[in-house]
């Protein structure tokens, strides 16, 4: 569904749920990361794009004037309520904690949007590494901007949403997902320097190539501890190497300090240092439309995530192997897992005129090898969060 169709849909559903038309509608996209994985919390670079899959929220002020927010979702059985007159803390149902954390962020800034009836709908596949949670957080923040009539700086908005994820969902994520959901621009990837938070738009409009997203339909769960463990290993390595972050570390420096690291921690560091470099080169390659070299960097990223960082899984590896088999002659330049890992999606850079045959081939071979039905779609780079009504 396009954003226009989605807003028509949510307006009708809001009417059915609350018996009146919504006064406010806001949306925020999910994302796919083209390259730069597990680099954001290491002061590195990332290169994501917003996708044409959104979380959308419709709302109206409450009719009874109470300072309570009621959130209903088209996909969740239980409503979440937030009492704005109290300090906002995590609660049940679990899905409500993402918006709850964002309302808490505004509360901490002294902003009270007043009681609301809200309906949430999302086309971002949940738990697939496409940042459904960041889309929900950034969408909530954008809705609050619509209701209060006060825009906040998009960087501040992304940071507020990230804090919601840390404090209310218990995931010590970096800043990539919330940044791209808030700052994405149609037709562009976003090269984000996670140390300075400077962003650069990288045009991605060559009609001869497309990005395919292949959902393995193996669910990933970043609150499972593996993500936090990787972060801790990176911090340990940086400390032992005497650098503030891996951004200050070259491959040579890593080799010199190798003796100070355990074998596992050394490999974690090698991934991050290599991935930061690959991301910078990939952005250069995209600017120059050097698709074969961008594709090679994507394959190298995948191998490093699989072998050194150990965040891939069997199904993601199978997708990448199938893509490599199809090869450049079949229209695939490169393929890698995307997002936190342990399931979720791969992203492939392909020739636009081969999308149909590649989709068909990956789908049938993946099914034959795993017994699982993959979901495969392409998306152009979409715009970031927006107020549709209000
Ligand atoms: C998750 C996190 C991001 C980032 C990626 C890995 O998506 O939310 O901040 O760390 O994993 O690149």
mmCIF file of C-alpha atoms and ligand atoms in Angstrom:
data_model
loop_
_atom_site.group_PDB
_atom_site.id
_atom_site.type_symbol
_atom_site.label_atom_id
_atom_site.label_comp_id
_atom_site.label_asym_id
_atom_site.label_seq_id
_atom_site.Cartn_x
_atom_site.Cartn_y
_atom_site.Cartn_z
ATOM 1 C CA UNK A 1 0.000 0.000 0.000
ATOM 2 C CA UNK A 2 1.226 3.510 -0.764
ATOM 3 C CA UNK A 3 1.280 6.074 2.015
ATOM 4 C CA UNK A 4 -1.836 7.669 0.512
ATOM 5 C CA UNK A 5 -3.697 4.360 0.508
ATOM 6 C CA UNK A 6 -2.499 3.631 4.028
ATOM 7 C CA UNK A 7 -3.774 6.938 5.373
ATOM 8 C CA UNK A 8 -7.179 6.364 3.755
ATOM 9 C CA UNK A 9 -7.203 2.898 5.333
ATOM 10 C CA UNK A 10 -6.266 4.067 8.838
ATOM 11 C CA UNK A 11 -8.888 6.850 8.705
ATOM 12 C CA UNK A 12 -11.613 4.293 7.962
ATOM 13 C CA UNK A 13 -10.346 1.945 10.691
ATOM 14 C CA UNK A 14 -10.138 4.799 13.201
ATOM 15 C CA UNK A 15 -13.739 5.714 12.424
ATOM 16 C CA UNK A 16 -14.789 2.077 13.002
ATOM 17 C CA UNK A 17 -12.835 1.872 16.278
ATOM 18 C CA UNK A 18 -13.653 5.221 17.878
ATOM 19 C CA UNK A 19 -16.817 6.292 16.034
ATOM 20 C CA UNK A 20 -15.414 9.529 14.598
ATOM 21 C CA UNK A 21 -12.826 10.752 12.084
ATOM 22 C CA UNK A 22 -9.182 11.204 13.197
ATOM 23 C CA UNK A 23 -7.840 14.758 13.510
ATOM 24 C CA UNK A 24 -4.201 13.717 13.260
ATOM 25 C CA UNK A 25 -2.340 11.174 11.117
ATOM 26 C CA UNK A 26 1.442 10.530 11.182
ATOM 27 C CA UNK A 27 3.650 7.891 9.595
ATOM 28 C CA UNK A 28 7.252 6.683 9.871
ATOM 29 C CA UNK A 29 9.041 4.139 7.663
ATOM 30 C CA UNK A 30 11.034 0.995 8.435
ATOM 31 C CA UNK A 31 14.521 0.708 6.987
ATOM 32 C CA UNK A 32 16.950 -1.569 5.280
ATOM 33 C CA UNK A 33 20.654 -1.126 5.903
ATOM 34 C CA UNK A 34 22.641 -1.451 2.669
ATOM 35 C CA UNK A 35 25.959 -1.765 4.514
ATOM 36 C CA UNK A 36 27.582 -0.820 7.845
ATOM 37 C CA UNK A 37 26.361 -3.460 10.286
ATOM 38 C CA UNK A 38 27.071 -3.313 14.004
ATOM 39 C CA UNK A 39 29.124 -0.182 13.403
ATOM 40 C CA UNK A 40 26.694 2.409 14.779
ATOM 41 C CA UNK A 41 27.447 1.755 18.455
ATOM 42 C CA UNK A 42 31.147 1.746 17.570
ATOM 43 C CA UNK A 43 31.230 5.360 16.305
ATOM 44 C CA UNK A 44 31.387 4.086 12.716
ATOM 45 C CA UNK A 45 29.444 4.733 9.499
ATOM 46 C CA UNK A 46 26.148 3.210 8.388
ATOM 47 C CA UNK A 47 24.368 3.442 5.037
ATOM 48 C CA UNK A 48 20.651 2.676 5.445
ATOM 49 C CA UNK A 49 17.605 3.714 3.453
ATOM 50 C CA UNK A 50 13.993 4.168 4.501
ATOM 51 C CA UNK A 51 11.656 1.658 2.823
ATOM 52 C CA UNK A 52 8.122 1.976 1.505
ATOM 53 C CA UNK A 53 6.728 0.122 4.538
ATOM 54 C CA UNK A 54 5.350 2.213 7.352
ATOM 55 C CA UNK A 55 3.925 2.441 10.808
ATOM 56 C CA UNK A 56 0.981 4.806 10.659
ATOM 57 C CA UNK A 57 -1.003 6.308 13.537
ATOM 58 C CA UNK A 58 -4.343 8.100 13.513
ATOM 59 C CA UNK A 59 -5.518 10.033 16.567
ATOM 60 C CA UNK A 60 -7.982 12.477 18.038
ATOM 61 C CA UNK A 61 -8.209 14.282 21.357
ATOM 62 C CA UNK A 62 -10.279 12.300 23.854
ATOM 63 C CA UNK A 63 -13.905 13.279 24.091
ATOM 64 C CA UNK A 64 -13.984 13.071 27.915
ATOM 65 C CA UNK A 65 -10.982 15.369 28.389
ATOM 66 C CA UNK A 66 -9.102 12.862 30.594
ATOM 67 C CA UNK A 67 -5.292 13.003 30.473
ATOM 68 C CA UNK A 68 -5.001 9.418 29.321
ATOM 69 C CA UNK A 69 -3.754 8.059 25.987
ATOM 70 C CA UNK A 70 -5.429 4.911 24.679
ATOM 71 C CA UNK A 71 -3.529 3.100 21.926
ATOM 72 C CA UNK A 72 -5.166 0.358 19.931
ATOM 73 C CA UNK A 73 -3.438 -1.621 17.228
ATOM 74 C CA UNK A 74 -4.888 -3.322 14.165
ATOM 75 C CA UNK A 75 -2.652 -6.329 14.893
ATOM 76 C CA UNK A 76 -2.637 -6.640 18.706
ATOM 77 C CA UNK A 77 -5.499 -7.872 20.848
ATOM 78 C CA UNK A 78 -4.807 -5.644 23.859
ATOM 79 C CA UNK A 79 -5.003 -1.855 24.036
ATOM 80 C CA UNK A 80 -2.241 0.083 25.826
ATOM 81 C CA UNK A 81 -3.068 3.027 28.068
ATOM 82 C CA UNK A 82 -0.774 5.772 29.302
ATOM 83 C CA UNK A 83 -1.768 8.039 32.176
ATOM 84 C CA UNK A 84 -0.061 11.345 31.419
ATOM 85 C CA UNK A 85 -0.651 12.667 34.943
ATOM 86 C CA UNK A 86 1.768 10.056 36.383
ATOM 87 C CA UNK A 87 5.456 9.397 35.722
ATOM 88 C CA UNK A 88 5.430 7.045 32.710
ATOM 89 C CA UNK A 89 7.096 3.657 33.275
ATOM 90 C CA UNK A 90 7.226 0.387 31.294
ATOM 91 C CA UNK A 91 4.072 -1.723 31.604
ATOM 92 C CA UNK A 92 1.983 -4.270 29.729
ATOM 93 C CA UNK A 93 1.037 -5.006 26.998
ATOM 94 C CA UNK A 94 4.626 -5.186 25.780
ATOM 95 C CA UNK A 95 4.009 -3.587 22.386
ATOM 96 C CA UNK A 96 2.792 -0.436 24.141
ATOM 97 C CA UNK A 97 6.237 0.134 25.640
ATOM 98 C CA UNK A 98 7.634 1.642 22.437
ATOM 99 C CA UNK A 99 5.071 4.471 22.314
ATOM 100 C CA UNK A 100 5.122 4.629 26.125
ATOM 101 C CA UNK A 101 8.879 5.315 26.064
ATOM 102 C CA UNK A 102 8.374 8.121 23.558
ATOM 103 C CA UNK A 103 5.586 9.748 25.586
ATOM 104 C CA UNK A 104 7.968 9.492 28.572
ATOM 105 C CA UNK A 105 10.658 11.300 26.553
ATOM 106 C CA UNK A 106 8.268 14.164 25.835
ATOM 107 C CA UNK A 107 7.140 14.147 29.482
ATOM 108 C CA UNK A 108 10.783 14.568 30.536
ATOM 109 C CA UNK A 109 10.903 17.637 28.284
ATOM 110 C CA UNK A 110 7.755 19.032 29.901
ATOM 111 C CA UNK A 111 5.587 18.412 26.824
ATOM 112 C CA UNK A 112 2.064 17.155 27.489
ATOM 113 C CA UNK A 113 -0.018 16.485 24.369
ATOM 114 C CA UNK A 114 -3.145 15.779 26.471
ATOM 115 C CA UNK A 115 -5.387 12.705 26.388
ATOM 116 C CA UNK A 116 -5.699 10.948 23.031
ATOM 117 C CA UNK A 117 -7.437 8.087 21.287
ATOM 118 C CA UNK A 118 -4.915 6.468 18.939
ATOM 119 C CA UNK A 119 -5.020 3.685 16.369
ATOM 120 C CA UNK A 120 -1.775 2.078 15.162
ATOM 121 C CA UNK A 121 -1.253 0.090 11.978
ATOM 122 C CA UNK A 122 2.001 -1.168 10.471
ATOM 123 C CA UNK A 123 3.104 -2.663 7.177
ATOM 124 C CA UNK A 124 6.703 -3.128 8.405
ATOM 125 C CA UNK A 125 7.098 -6.877 9.015
ATOM 126 C CA UNK A 126 7.615 -7.395 12.771
ATOM 127 C CA UNK A 127 10.830 -8.956 14.083
ATOM 128 C CA UNK A 128 12.390 -9.092 10.627
ATOM 129 C CA UNK A 129 15.293 -6.727 11.063
ATOM 130 C CA UNK A 130 13.504 -3.920 9.192
ATOM 131 C CA UNK A 131 13.150 -1.701 12.265
ATOM 132 C CA UNK A 132 9.482 -2.082 13.014
ATOM 133 C CA UNK A 133 10.184 -0.848 16.539
ATOM 134 C CA UNK A 134 12.039 2.288 15.422
ATOM 135 C CA UNK A 135 9.178 3.033 13.004
ATOM 136 C CA UNK A 136 6.706 2.772 15.895
ATOM 137 C CA UNK A 137 8.808 5.032 18.118
ATOM 138 C CA UNK A 138 9.479 7.672 15.477
ATOM 139 C CA UNK A 139 5.844 7.574 14.367
ATOM 140 C CA UNK A 140 4.723 8.213 17.960
ATOM 141 C CA UNK A 141 7.071 11.183 18.239
ATOM 142 C CA UNK A 142 5.794 12.565 14.927
ATOM 143 C CA UNK A 143 2.190 12.161 16.070
ATOM 144 C CA UNK A 144 2.989 14.100 19.251
ATOM 145 C CA UNK A 145 4.513 16.842 17.098
ATOM 146 C CA UNK A 146 1.277 16.956 15.074
ATOM 147 C CA UNK A 147 -0.910 17.145 18.188
ATOM 148 C CA UNK A 148 1.178 19.801 19.956
ATOM 149 C CA UNK A 149 1.863 21.752 16.758
ATOM 150 C CA UNK A 150 5.545 21.926 17.772
ATOM 151 C CA UNK A 151 8.192 20.247 15.619
ATOM 152 C CA UNK A 152 11.365 19.083 17.297
ATOM 153 C CA UNK A 153 14.730 18.835 15.572
ATOM 154 C CA UNK A 154 14.799 15.465 13.713
ATOM 155 C CA UNK A 155 18.134 14.518 15.303
ATOM 156 C CA UNK A 156 16.697 15.162 18.757
ATOM 157 C CA UNK A 157 13.629 13.165 17.753
ATOM 158 C CA UNK A 158 15.782 10.194 16.716
ATOM 159 C CA UNK A 159 17.701 10.334 20.002
ATOM 160 C CA UNK A 160 14.491 10.503 22.017
ATOM 161 C CA UNK A 161 13.195 7.441 20.149
ATOM 162 C CA UNK A 162 16.483 5.581 20.745
ATOM 163 C CA UNK A 163 16.218 6.298 24.476
ATOM 164 C CA UNK A 164 12.695 4.822 24.423
ATOM 165 C CA UNK A 165 14.147 1.615 22.965
ATOM 166 C CA UNK A 166 16.912 1.520 25.606
ATOM 167 C CA UNK A 167 14.764 2.283 28.628
ATOM 168 C CA UNK A 168 11.414 0.759 27.705
ATOM 169 C CA UNK A 169 12.296 -2.193 25.416
ATOM 170 C CA UNK A 170 15.601 -3.052 27.042
ATOM 171 C CA UNK A 171 17.547 -3.127 23.776
ATOM 172 C CA UNK A 172 20.832 -1.170 23.922
ATOM 173 C CA UNK A 173 20.574 -0.282 20.207
ATOM 174 C CA UNK A 174 22.687 2.223 18.315
ATOM 175 C CA UNK A 175 21.298 5.259 16.516
ATOM 176 C CA UNK A 176 20.920 3.997 12.947
ATOM 177 C CA UNK A 177 17.298 2.842 12.895
ATOM 178 C CA UNK A 178 15.725 5.863 14.524
ATOM 179 C CA UNK A 179 17.895 8.239 12.467
ATOM 180 C CA UNK A 180 16.898 6.837 9.107
ATOM 181 C CA UNK A 181 13.233 6.586 10.075
ATOM 182 C CA UNK A 182 13.280 10.263 11.086
ATOM 183 C CA UNK A 183 15.653 11.645 8.420
ATOM 184 C CA UNK A 184 15.222 9.447 5.325
ATOM 185 C CA UNK A 185 14.825 11.188 1.984
ATOM 186 C CA UNK A 186 13.107 9.833 -1.118
ATOM 187 C CA UNK A 187 15.584 8.555 -3.716
ATOM 188 C CA UNK A 188 18.521 8.614 -1.286
ATOM 189 C CA UNK A 189 20.505 6.469 1.080
ATOM 190 C CA UNK A 190 21.727 8.131 4.251
ATOM 191 C CA UNK A 191 25.437 7.983 5.044
ATOM 192 C CA UNK A 192 25.511 8.602 8.765
ATOM 193 C CA UNK A 193 28.663 9.252 10.729
ATOM 194 C CA UNK A 194 27.634 7.839 14.091
ATOM 195 C CA UNK A 195 30.441 9.664 15.892
ATOM 196 C CA UNK A 196 29.661 13.210 14.775
ATOM 197 C CA UNK A 197 26.028 12.438 13.825
ATOM 198 C CA UNK A 198 26.650 14.207 10.554
ATOM 199 C CA UNK A 199 24.574 12.910 7.672
ATOM 200 C CA UNK A 200 25.075 12.926 3.950
ATOM 201 C CA UNK A 201 22.433 11.996 1.403
ATOM 202 C CA UNK A 202 23.707 9.568 -1.228
ATOM 203 C CA UNK A 203 21.492 9.523 -4.345
ATOM 204 C CA UNK A 204 20.331 6.051 -5.346
ATOM 205 C CA UNK A 205 18.334 6.663 -8.467
ATOM 206 C CA UNK A 206 20.092 4.692 -11.216
ATOM 207 C CA UNK A 207 17.130 2.914 -12.882
ATOM 208 C CA UNK A 208 19.332 -0.010 -13.931
ATOM 209 C CA UNK A 209 19.666 -1.345 -10.363
ATOM 210 C CA UNK A 210 17.264 -2.289 -7.587
ATOM 211 C CA UNK A 211 17.497 -3.397 -3.976
ATOM 212 C CA UNK A 212 15.725 -6.628 -3.123
ATOM 213 C CA UNK A 213 14.774 -7.453 0.435
ATOM 214 C CA UNK A 214 14.564 -11.156 1.174
ATOM 215 C CA UNK A 215 12.817 -11.986 4.432
ATOM 216 C CA UNK A 216 13.933 -15.430 5.629
ATOM 217 C CA UNK A 217 10.863 -15.499 7.874
ATOM 218 C CA UNK A 218 13.104 -16.595 10.707
ATOM 219 C CA UNK A 219 12.215 -14.208 13.536
ATOM 220 C CA UNK A 220 14.939 -12.344 15.319
ATOM 221 C CA UNK A 221 14.800 -10.995 18.850
ATOM 222 C CA UNK A 222 17.450 -8.473 19.847
ATOM 223 C CA UNK A 223 16.504 -8.373 23.511
ATOM 224 C CA UNK A 224 17.759 -11.986 23.721
ATOM 225 C CA UNK A 225 21.164 -10.913 25.069
ATOM 226 C CA UNK A 226 23.373 -11.599 22.022
ATOM 227 C CA UNK A 227 23.186 -7.971 20.887
ATOM 228 C CA UNK A 228 24.135 -6.632 24.316
ATOM 229 C CA UNK A 229 26.942 -9.202 24.486
ATOM 230 C CA UNK A 230 28.396 -7.998 21.152
ATOM 231 C CA UNK A 231 28.309 -4.409 22.397
ATOM 232 C CA UNK A 232 30.095 -5.381 25.594
ATOM 233 C CA UNK A 233 32.781 -7.289 23.642
ATOM 234 C CA UNK A 234 33.399 -4.219 21.465
ATOM 235 C CA UNK A 235 33.763 -2.002 24.516
ATOM 236 C CA UNK A 236 36.181 -4.487 26.070
ATOM 237 C CA UNK A 237 38.281 -4.618 22.898
ATOM 238 C CA UNK A 238 38.427 -0.834 22.553
ATOM 239 C CA UNK A 239 39.467 -0.510 26.215
ATOM 240 C CA UNK A 240 42.207 -3.117 25.849
ATOM 241 C CA UNK A 241 43.494 -1.501 22.664
ATOM 242 C CA UNK A 242 43.527 1.876 24.387
ATOM 243 C CA UNK A 243 41.189 3.594 21.901
ATOM 244 C CA UNK A 244 37.967 5.464 22.604
ATOM 245 C CA UNK A 245 36.206 3.489 19.892
ATOM 246 C CA UNK A 246 37.025 1.382 16.835
ATOM 247 C CA UNK A 247 36.756 4.500 14.749
ATOM 248 C CA UNK A 248 40.206 5.418 16.062
ATOM 249 C CA UNK A 249 41.625 1.998 15.262
ATOM 250 C CA UNK A 250 43.281 0.894 12.019
ATOM 251 C CA UNK A 251 43.743 -2.752 10.972
ATOM 252 C CA UNK A 252 47.491 -2.290 11.730
ATOM 253 C CA UNK A 253 46.808 -1.067 15.259
ATOM 254 C CA UNK A 254 44.490 -4.020 15.802
ATOM 255 C CA UNK A 255 47.233 -6.453 14.718
ATOM 256 C CA UNK A 256 49.748 -4.763 17.033
ATOM 257 C CA UNK A 257 47.344 -5.107 19.967
ATOM 258 C CA UNK A 258 46.165 -8.598 19.088
ATOM 259 C CA UNK A 259 47.954 -10.133 22.091
ATOM 260 C CA UNK A 260 45.793 -8.045 24.448
ATOM 261 C CA UNK A 261 42.561 -9.573 23.140
ATOM 262 C CA UNK A 262 40.949 -12.964 23.410
ATOM 263 C CA UNK A 263 40.506 -14.730 20.083
ATOM 264 C CA UNK A 264 36.743 -14.045 20.000
ATOM 265 C CA UNK A 265 37.063 -10.389 20.932
ATOM 266 C CA UNK A 266 39.800 -9.958 18.307
ATOM 267 C CA UNK A 267 37.431 -11.267 15.622
ATOM 268 C CA UNK A 268 34.632 -8.951 16.791
ATOM 269 C CA UNK A 269 37.023 -6.009 16.470
ATOM 270 C CA UNK A 270 38.227 -7.153 13.048
ATOM 271 C CA UNK A 271 34.636 -7.170 11.791
ATOM 272 C CA UNK A 272 33.843 -3.677 13.013
ATOM 273 C CA UNK A 273 37.076 -2.080 11.788
ATOM 274 C CA UNK A 274 36.708 -3.697 8.343
ATOM 275 C CA UNK A 275 33.009 -2.857 8.133
ATOM 276 C CA UNK A 276 33.568 0.844 8.846
ATOM 277 C CA UNK A 277 36.013 0.936 5.916
ATOM 278 C CA UNK A 278 33.693 -1.048 3.630
ATOM 279 C CA UNK A 279 30.837 1.351 4.326
ATOM 280 C CA UNK A 280 32.850 4.394 3.279
ATOM 281 C CA UNK A 281 33.946 2.599 0.097
ATOM 282 C CA UNK A 282 30.412 1.445 -0.670
ATOM 283 C CA UNK A 283 29.135 5.036 -0.466
ATOM 284 C CA UNK A 284 31.870 6.038 -2.947
ATOM 285 C CA UNK A 285 30.903 3.117 -5.191
ATOM 286 C CA UNK A 286 27.222 4.096 -5.146
ATOM 287 C CA UNK A 287 28.029 7.713 -6.010
ATOM 288 C CA UNK A 288 30.046 6.409 -8.990
ATOM 289 C CA UNK A 289 27.483 3.714 -9.939
ATOM 290 C CA UNK A 290 30.265 1.101 -9.604
ATOM 291 C CA UNK A 291 27.760 -1.645 -8.899
ATOM 292 C CA UNK A 292 30.104 -4.664 -9.123
ATOM 293 C CA UNK A 293 32.414 -3.182 -6.478
ATOM 294 C CA UNK A 294 29.488 -2.249 -4.215
ATOM 295 C CA UNK A 295 28.245 -5.828 -4.609
ATOM 296 C CA UNK A 296 31.638 -7.251 -3.631
ATOM 297 C CA UNK A 297 31.673 -5.102 -0.502
ATOM 298 C CA UNK A 298 28.231 -6.468 0.409
ATOM 299 C CA UNK A 299 29.455 -10.072 0.080
ATOM 300 C CA UNK A 300 32.537 -9.235 2.164
ATOM 301 C CA UNK A 301 30.302 -7.664 4.803
ATOM 302 C CA UNK A 302 28.237 -10.831 4.987
ATOM 303 C CA UNK A 303 31.249 -13.129 5.366
ATOM 304 C CA UNK A 304 32.589 -10.940 8.136
ATOM 305 C CA UNK A 305 29.247 -10.876 9.973
ATOM 306 C CA UNK A 306 28.980 -14.645 9.595
ATOM 307 C CA UNK A 307 32.536 -15.647 10.545
ATOM 308 C CA UNK A 308 33.931 -12.861 12.736
ATOM 309 C CA UNK A 309 30.908 -11.226 14.327
ATOM 310 C CA UNK A 310 28.818 -14.423 14.355
ATOM 311 C CA UNK A 311 25.406 -12.801 14.044
ATOM 312 C CA UNK A 312 24.184 -14.602 10.925
ATOM 313 C CA UNK A 313 22.173 -17.831 10.880
ATOM 314 C CA UNK A 314 21.790 -20.812 8.564
ATOM 315 C CA UNK A 315 18.862 -19.345 6.625
ATOM 316 C CA UNK A 316 20.548 -15.976 5.993
ATOM 317 C CA UNK A 317 23.669 -17.814 4.783
ATOM 318 C CA UNK A 318 21.557 -19.942 2.445
ATOM 319 C CA UNK A 319 20.016 -16.835 0.845
ATOM 320 C CA UNK A 320 23.476 -15.335 0.276
ATOM 321 C CA UNK A 321 24.745 -18.612 -1.212
ATOM 322 C CA UNK A 322 21.788 -18.755 -3.622
ATOM 323 C CA UNK A 323 22.425 -15.133 -4.619
ATOM 324 C CA UNK A 324 26.116 -15.888 -5.233
ATOM 325 C CA UNK A 325 25.156 -18.888 -7.371
ATOM 326 C CA UNK A 326 22.878 -16.735 -9.513
ATOM 327 C CA UNK A 327 25.868 -14.432 -9.822
ATOM 328 C CA UNK A 328 26.452 -11.367 -11.903
ATOM 329 C CA UNK A 329 25.442 -13.101 -15.114
ATOM 330 C CA UNK A 330 22.035 -13.764 -13.563
ATOM 331 C CA UNK A 331 21.797 -10.149 -12.397
ATOM 332 C CA UNK A 332 22.995 -10.236 -8.761
ATOM 333 C CA UNK A 333 25.813 -7.837 -7.810
ATOM 334 C CA UNK A 334 25.883 -8.564 -4.094
ATOM 335 C CA UNK A 335 23.905 -9.802 -1.113
ATOM 336 C CA UNK A 336 24.236 -9.718 2.661
ATOM 337 C CA UNK A 337 22.282 -10.070 5.855
ATOM 338 C CA UNK A 338 20.894 -6.759 7.070
ATOM 339 C CA UNK A 339 20.013 -5.461 10.539
ATOM 340 C CA UNK A 340 20.937 -6.964 13.890
ATOM 341 C CA UNK A 341 21.037 -10.558 12.586
ATOM 342 C CA UNK A 342 20.075 -13.981 14.003
ATOM 343 C CA UNK A 343 17.260 -14.153 11.452
ATOM 344 C CA UNK A 344 15.359 -11.451 9.622
ATOM 345 C CA UNK A 345 16.283 -10.219 6.160
ATOM 346 C CA UNK A 346 18.967 -10.144 3.511
ATOM 347 C CA UNK A 347 19.422 -7.241 1.120
ATOM 348 C CA UNK A 348 20.584 -7.826 -2.464
ATOM 349 C CA UNK A 349 21.785 -5.355 -5.055
ATOM 350 C CA UNK A 350 20.481 -6.545 -8.419
ATOM 351 C CA UNK A 351 19.962 -5.525 -12.030
ATOM 352 C CA UNK A 352 16.498 -3.988 -12.267
ATOM 353 C CA UNK A 353 15.544 -5.948 -15.376
ATOM 354 C CA UNK A 354 16.313 -9.247 -13.629
ATOM 355 C CA UNK A 355 14.198 -8.670 -10.498
ATOM 356 C CA UNK A 356 11.442 -11.093 -11.526
ATOM 357 C CA UNK A 357 13.733 -13.997 -12.418
ATOM 358 C CA UNK A 358 15.946 -13.492 -9.333
ATOM 359 C CA UNK A 359 12.914 -13.330 -7.037
ATOM 360 C CA UNK A 360 11.540 -16.526 -8.477
ATOM 361 C CA UNK A 361 14.871 -18.332 -8.240
ATOM 362 C CA UNK A 362 15.637 -17.307 -4.657
ATOM 363 C CA UNK A 363 12.088 -18.163 -3.541
ATOM 364 C CA UNK A 364 12.102 -21.654 -5.018
ATOM 365 C CA UNK A 365 15.651 -22.593 -3.977
ATOM 366 C CA UNK A 366 15.213 -21.204 -0.467
ATOM 367 C CA UNK A 367 11.994 -23.213 -0.080
ATOM 368 C CA UNK A 368 13.703 -26.359 -1.362
ATOM 369 C CA UNK A 369 16.655 -25.953 1.019
ATOM 370 C CA UNK A 370 14.873 -24.826 4.192
ATOM 371 C CA UNK A 371 11.206 -25.758 3.798
ATOM 372 C CA UNK A 372 10.397 -22.100 4.587
ATOM 373 C CA UNK A 373 8.532 -19.667 2.347
ATOM 374 C CA UNK A 374 10.586 -16.441 1.966
ATOM 375 C CA UNK A 375 8.923 -13.069 1.411
ATOM 376 C CA UNK A 376 10.750 -11.096 -1.272
ATOM 377 C CA UNK A 377 10.089 -7.491 -2.242
ATOM 378 C CA UNK A 378 11.888 -4.480 -3.602
ATOM 379 C CA UNK A 379 11.652 -0.955 -2.318
ATOM 380 C CA UNK A 380 12.868 2.367 -3.557
ATOM 381 C CA UNK A 381 14.425 4.690 -0.971
ATOM 382 C CA UNK A 382 11.487 6.349 0.776
ATOM 383 C CA UNK A 383 11.045 9.576 2.735
ATOM 384 C CA UNK A 384 11.377 9.687 6.519
ATOM 385 C CA UNK A 385 8.640 10.360 9.071
ATOM 386 C CA UNK A 386 5.881 12.716 8.090
ATOM 387 C CA UNK A 387 2.725 14.366 9.401
ATOM 388 C CA UNK A 388 -0.073 13.474 6.988
ATOM 389 C CA UNK A 389 -2.861 15.268 8.795
ATOM 390 C CA UNK A 390 -2.855 17.735 11.657
HETATM 391 C C1 LIG B 1 19.901 -3.167 15.240
HETATM 392 C C2 LIG B 1 20.119 -1.911 16.078
HETATM 393 C C3 LIG B 1 20.953 -0.893 15.306
HETATM 394 C C4 LIG B 1 22.232 -1.515 14.756
HETATM 395 C C5 LIG B 1 21.922 -2.826 14.033
HETATM 396 C C6 LIG B 1 23.170 -3.551 13.607
HETATM 397 O O1 LIG B 1 19.110 -2.875 14.133
HETATM 398 O O2 LIG B 1 18.878 -1.343 16.434
HETATM 399 O O3 LIG B 1 21.232 0.220 16.136
HETATM 400 O O4 LIG B 1 23.172 -1.698 15.769
HETATM 401 O O5 LIG B 1 21.156 -3.703 14.833
HETATM 402 O O6 LIG B 1 23.852 -2.830 12.645
#
